[in-house]
Amino acid sequence: MKKFISWNVNGLRAAVKNGFPEAFQKLNADIFCLQETKLQEGQIDISLPGYHQYWNYAEKKGYSGTALFTKEEPLSVTYGMGIPEHDHEGRVITAEFPDFYVLTVYVPNSQGELKRLPYRMDWEDAWRQYILSLEEKKPVIYCGDLNVAHEEIDIKNPSTNHHNAGFTDEERAKFSRLLASGYIDSFRYLHPEDRDRYSWWSYRMKAREKNVGWRIDYFVVSEKLKDHIKGAEIHDEIYGSDHCPVELDID
């Protein structure tokens, strides 16, 4: 059994002061993926004995960024999608293993007044093509903050958020299209009826205390691996970020 964890830490330096090392040890994942590390090279020295570390930094300081820590050394690791217009924000790491690819991804936020929605739509199309090109070689598992609550069950207040970033028809349709290309939302696959299970809460209005949240962090798994999905969890008991870690177990 392999255990995968994904966590948007909303600034790794802050998370380290807020319990990240303890949570990392407790979760004891074989592969641990981070998003929104908000780091440049050399800004943190984090000791993770037994893990190979891979980092992708945004050109803009204090912004975006991803990391992947793995006990098993990958066959290869690449950064970005190979598309210059999409690769300067440190959003993607691809690690190749013998039986599959694992990707950590931080999908662009469409932002207030949806000012970045057109860019987001272009990004989504490029992402789907990138995933499908990998899938031709071996199955894909990708995880991260996808910045979309897919269905109404994935958000506390669907009606009042319908035109807000992360719950627009356009963003949800792009995710639907990707899943229809041969992928599974692992949590929803194993927990089709579970309600009030969220991975992100606003820092405002005591949202986490009241569990007014969104499920926007996912493990998306190739349908070829469907029979190997043994567990999918949301660790909402773990604090340290406005997101909580999510888990996938594959045999």
CSV table of C-alpha atoms in Angstrom, one decimal:
chain,number,residue,atom,x,y,z
A,1,MET,CA,0.0,0.0,0.0
A,2,LYS,CA,1.2,3.5,-0.9
A,3,LYS,CA,0.1,6.5,1.1
A,4,PHE,CA,-0.1,9.9,-0.7
A,5,ILE,CA,-0.8,13.2,1.0
A,6,SER,CA,-1.5,16.6,-0.6
A,7,TRP,CA,-1.6,19.9,1.3
A,8,ASN,CA,-1.8,23.5,0.4
A,9,VAL,CA,0.2,25.0,3.2
A,10,ASN,CA,-0.4,28.6,2.3
A,11,GLY,CA,3.2,29.6,3.0
A,12,LEU,CA,5.5,26.8,4.2
A,13,ARG,CA,7.6,29.0,6.4
A,14,ALA,CA,4.4,30.0,8.3
A,15,ALA,CA,3.2,26.4,8.3
A,16,VAL,CA,6.5,25.2,9.9
A,17,LYS,CA,5.8,27.5,12.8
A,18,ASN,CA,2.2,26.1,13.0
A,19,GLY,CA,2.8,22.4,13.3
A,20,PHE,CA,3.8,21.3,9.9
A,21,PRO,CA,6.8,19.1,11.0
A,22,GLU,CA,4.6,17.3,13.5
A,23,ALA,CA,1.8,16.8,11.0
A,24,PHE,CA,4.3,15.6,8.4
A,25,GLN,CA,5.6,12.9,10.8
A,26,LYS,CA,2.2,11.9,11.9
A,27,LEU,CA,0.9,11.5,8.4
A,28,ASN,CA,4.0,9.5,7.4
A,29,ALA,CA,3.2,9.5,3.7
A,30,ASP,CA,5.2,7.6,1.0
A,31,ILE,CA,4.7,10.7,-1.3
A,32,PHE,CA,3.9,14.1,0.2
A,33,CYS,CA,2.9,16.9,-2.1
A,34,LEU,CA,2.6,20.6,-1.3
A,35,GLN,CA,1.1,23.6,-2.9
A,36,GLU,CA,1.5,27.4,-2.3
A,37,THR,CA,4.9,27.0,-0.6
A,38,LYS,CA,5.5,30.8,-1.3
A,39,LEU,CA,9.3,30.3,-1.3
A,40,GLN,CA,12.3,31.0,-3.3
A,41,GLU,CA,15.3,28.7,-3.4
A,42,GLY,CA,17.4,28.9,-0.2
A,43,GLN,CA,14.6,30.5,1.9
A,44,ILE,CA,14.0,27.3,3.9
A,45,ASP,CA,16.1,24.4,5.0
A,46,ILE,CA,13.7,21.7,6.0
A,47,SER,CA,15.1,18.4,7.2
A,48,LEU,CA,13.0,15.4,6.0
A,49,PRO,CA,15.2,12.3,6.7
A,50,GLY,CA,14.3,9.5,4.3
A,51,TYR,CA,12.7,11.7,1.7
A,52,HIS,CA,13.9,13.0,-1.7
A,53,GLN,CA,12.9,16.6,-2.1
A,54,TYR,CA,11.8,18.4,-5.3
A,55,TRP,CA,10.8,22.1,-5.5
A,56,ASN,CA,9.3,24.3,-8.1
A,57,TYR,CA,9.5,28.0,-7.3
A,58,ALA,CA,7.5,30.9,-8.8
A,59,GLU,CA,9.5,33.7,-10.4
A,60,LYS,CA,7.4,36.1,-8.3
A,61,LYS,CA,8.6,36.2,-4.7
A,62,GLY,CA,6.2,35.0,-2.0
A,63,TYR,CA,3.8,33.5,-4.5
A,64,SER,CA,2.5,30.1,-5.5
A,65,GLY,CA,5.1,27.3,-5.7
A,66,THR,CA,5.0,23.5,-5.3
A,67,ALA,CA,7.0,20.7,-3.7
A,68,LEU,CA,7.1,16.9,-3.7
A,69,PHE,CA,8.7,14.7,-1.1
A,70,THR,CA,9.0,11.0,-1.8
A,71,LYS,CA,10.6,8.0,0.0
A,72,GLU,CA,11.2,6.2,-3.3
A,73,GLU,CA,13.4,8.0,-5.7
A,74,PRO,CA,11.5,8.8,-9.0
A,75,LEU,CA,12.7,7.6,-12.4
A,76,SER,CA,12.5,11.2,-13.5
A,77,VAL,CA,11.2,14.6,-12.4
A,78,THR,CA,10.1,17.5,-14.5
A,79,TYR,CA,8.9,21.0,-13.6
A,80,GLY,CA,6.0,22.8,-15.3
A,81,MET,CA,4.2,21.7,-18.5
A,82,GLY,CA,6.8,22.7,-21.0
A,83,ILE,CA,4.7,25.8,-21.9
A,84,PRO,CA,6.6,29.0,-21.1
A,85,GLU,CA,3.4,31.1,-20.6
A,86,HIS,CA,2.2,28.7,-17.9
A,87,ASP,CA,5.5,27.7,-16.3
A,88,HIS,CA,6.8,30.8,-14.5
A,89,GLU,CA,4.5,30.4,-11.4
A,90,GLY,CA,6.0,27.2,-10.1
A,91,ARG,CA,2.6,25.3,-10.3
A,92,VAL,CA,3.5,21.8,-11.4
A,93,ILE,CA,5.9,19.0,-10.6
A,94,THR,CA,5.8,15.7,-12.4
A,95,ALA,CA,7.5,12.6,-10.8
A,96,GLU,CA,7.7,9.4,-12.8
A,97,PHE,CA,7.6,6.1,-11.0
A,98,PRO,CA,7.7,2.5,-12.5
A,99,ASP,CA,3.9,2.1,-12.5
A,100,PHE,CA,2.5,5.7,-12.7
A,101,TYR,CA,3.2,9.4,-12.8
A,102,VAL,CA,2.5,11.5,-9.7
A,103,LEU,CA,1.9,15.3,-10.1
A,104,THR,CA,1.5,18.0,-7.6
A,105,VAL,CA,-0.4,21.0,-9.0
A,106,TYR,CA,-1.6,24.4,-7.8
A,107,VAL,CA,-4.3,25.5,-10.3
A,108,PRO,CA,-4.5,29.3,-10.9
A,109,ASN,CA,-7.2,31.1,-8.9
A,110,SER,CA,-9.7,33.0,-11.1
A,111,GLN,CA,-9.5,35.8,-8.5
A,112,GLY,CA,-12.0,38.6,-7.5
A,113,GLU,CA,-14.3,39.7,-10.2
A,114,LEU,CA,-13.1,36.7,-12.2
A,115,LYS,CA,-10.3,38.9,-13.7
A,116,ARG,CA,-8.1,35.8,-14.3
A,117,LEU,CA,-10.9,33.5,-15.5
A,118,PRO,CA,-9.8,33.7,-19.2
A,119,TYR,CA,-6.3,32.8,-18.3
A,120,ARG,CA,-7.6,30.0,-16.1
A,121,MET,CA,-9.6,28.6,-19.0
A,122,ASP,CA,-6.4,28.5,-21.2
A,123,TRP,CA,-4.5,26.9,-18.4
A,124,GLU,CA,-7.2,24.2,-17.9
A,125,ASP,CA,-7.0,23.2,-21.6
A,126,ALA,CA,-3.2,23.0,-21.5
A,127,TRP,CA,-3.3,21.0,-18.3
A,128,ARG,CA,-5.8,18.4,-19.7
A,129,GLN,CA,-3.6,18.0,-22.8
A,130,TYR,CA,-0.5,17.6,-20.7
A,131,ILE,CA,-2.1,15.0,-18.5
A,132,LEU,CA,-3.4,13.0,-21.5
A,133,SER,CA,0.0,13.1,-23.1
A,134,LEU,CA,1.4,11.4,-20.0
A,135,GLU,CA,-1.4,9.0,-19.8
A,136,GLU,CA,-0.4,7.6,-23.2
A,137,LYS,CA,2.8,6.3,-21.4
A,138,LYS,CA,1.5,5.2,-18.0
A,139,PRO,CA,-1.4,6.0,-15.6
A,140,VAL,CA,-1.5,9.4,-13.9
A,141,ILE,CA,-2.3,10.4,-10.3
A,142,TYR,CA,-2.4,14.1,-9.7
A,143,CYS,CA,-3.2,16.1,-6.6
A,144,GLY,CA,-3.4,19.5,-5.2
A,145,ASP,CA,-5.4,22.7,-4.8
A,146,LEU,CA,-7.5,22.6,-7.9
A,147,ASN,CA,-9.3,25.8,-7.0
A,148,VAL,CA,-12.7,24.4,-7.9
A,149,ALA,CA,-15.6,22.9,-5.9
A,150,HIS,CA,-16.9,20.5,-8.4
A,151,GLU,CA,-20.5,19.9,-7.4
A,152,GLU,CA,-22.9,21.5,-5.0
A,153,ILE,CA,-22.2,18.8,-2.4
A,154,ASP,CA,-18.6,20.1,-2.4
A,155,ILE,CA,-19.4,23.6,-1.0
A,156,LYS,CA,-21.4,24.8,2.0
A,157,ASN,CA,-23.3,27.6,0.3
A,158,PRO,CA,-23.6,26.8,-3.4
A,159,SER,CA,-26.3,29.3,-4.3
A,160,THR,CA,-24.5,32.4,-2.9
A,161,ASN,CA,-21.2,31.3,-4.5
A,162,HIS,CA,-22.4,30.5,-8.0
A,163,HIS,CA,-20.6,33.3,-9.7
A,164,ASN,CA,-17.5,33.4,-7.4
A,165,ALA,CA,-14.0,32.2,-8.3
A,166,GLY,CA,-13.8,28.4,-7.7
A,167,PHE,CA,-17.5,27.7,-8.3
A,168,THR,CA,-18.3,29.2,-11.7
A,169,ASP,CA,-20.0,27.1,-14.3
A,170,GLU,CA,-16.9,27.5,-16.5
A,171,GLU,CA,-14.5,26.1,-13.9
A,172,ARG,CA,-16.7,23.3,-12.9
A,173,ALA,CA,-17.3,22.3,-16.6
A,174,LYS,CA,-13.5,22.2,-17.2
A,175,PHE,CA,-13.1,19.8,-14.3
A,176,SER,CA,-16.1,17.7,-15.5
A,177,ARG,CA,-14.5,17.5,-19.0
A,178,LEU,CA,-11.2,16.3,-17.5
A,179,LEU,CA,-12.8,13.6,-15.4
A,180,ALA,CA,-14.7,12.5,-18.5
A,181,SER,CA,-11.4,12.0,-20.2
A,182,GLY,CA,-10.7,9.0,-18.0
A,183,TYR,CA,-10.1,10.2,-14.5
A,184,ILE,CA,-11.7,9.7,-11.0
A,185,ASP,CA,-12.2,12.1,-8.1
A,186,SER,CA,-10.9,9.6,-5.6
A,187,PHE,CA,-12.7,11.0,-2.5
A,188,ARG,CA,-16.1,11.2,-4.2
A,189,TYR,CA,-15.6,7.8,-5.7
A,190,LEU,CA,-15.3,6.2,-2.3
A,191,HIS,CA,-17.6,8.7,-0.4
A,192,PRO,CA,-20.3,9.5,-2.9
A,193,GLU,CA,-22.8,10.8,-0.4
A,194,ASP,CA,-20.6,12.4,2.2
A,195,ARG,CA,-21.6,16.0,2.9
A,196,ASP,CA,-20.0,18.8,4.9
A,197,ARG,CA,-16.5,17.4,4.0
A,198,TYR,CA,-14.3,20.4,3.1
A,199,SER,CA,-10.6,21.0,2.6
A,200,TRP,CA,-10.5,24.9,2.7
A,201,TRP,CA,-12.1,27.5,4.9
A,202,SER,CA,-11.9,31.2,4.7
A,203,TYR,CA,-10.0,32.9,7.6
A,204,ARG,CA,-13.0,35.2,7.9
A,205,MET,CA,-16.2,34.9,9.9
A,206,LYS,CA,-15.0,31.8,11.9
A,207,ALA,CA,-15.6,29.7,8.8
A,208,ARG,CA,-13.6,26.7,10.0
A,209,GLU,CA,-15.2,26.7,13.4
A,210,LYS,CA,-18.6,26.6,11.7
A,211,ASN,CA,-17.4,24.3,9.0
A,212,VAL,CA,-18.4,26.7,6.2
A,213,GLY,CA,-16.0,25.4,3.7
A,214,TRP,CA,-15.2,24.2,0.2
A,215,ARG,CA,-13.7,20.9,-1.1
A,216,ILE,CA,-11.1,22.2,-3.5
A,217,ASP,CA,-8.2,19.8,-2.8
A,218,TYR,CA,-8.2,16.5,-4.6
A,219,PHE,CA,-6.5,13.4,-5.7
A,220,VAL,CA,-7.5,12.7,-9.3
A,221,VAL,CA,-6.6,9.2,-10.4
A,222,SER,CA,-6.5,7.5,-13.8
A,223,GLU,CA,-9.4,5.1,-14.4
A,224,LYS,CA,-6.8,2.5,-15.2
A,225,LEU,CA,-6.0,2.5,-11.4
A,226,LYS,CA,-9.6,2.5,-10.2
A,227,ASP,CA,-9.4,-1.0,-8.7
A,228,HIS,CA,-6.3,0.0,-6.7
A,229,ILE,CA,-7.9,2.9,-4.9
A,230,LYS,CA,-8.2,1.7,-1.3
A,231,GLY,CA,-8.6,4.9,0.7
A,232,ALA,CA,-9.3,8.6,0.3
A,233,GLU,CA,-9.5,10.9,3.3
A,234,ILE,CA,-9.7,14.6,4.3
A,235,HIS,CA,-7.7,15.4,7.4
A,236,ASP,CA,-9.8,18.3,8.7
A,237,GLU,CA,-8.5,17.6,12.2
A,238,ILE,CA,-5.1,19.0,11.1
A,239,TYR,CA,-4.5,22.7,11.3
A,240,GLY,CA,-1.6,25.0,10.3
A,241,SER,CA,-3.1,26.4,7.0
A,242,ASP,CA,-6.5,27.5,5.7
A,243,HIS,CA,-6.5,24.2,3.8
A,244,CYS,CA,-6.2,20.7,5.4
A,245,PRO,CA,-4.3,17.7,4.0
A,246,VAL,CA,-6.0,15.2,1.8
A,247,GLU,CA,-5.0,11.6,1.5
A,248,LEU,CA,-5.0,8.8,-1.1
A,249,ASP,CA,-4.2,5.1,-0.5
A,250,ILE,CA,-3.3,2.9,-3.5
A,251,ASP,CA,-2.4,-0.8,-3.4
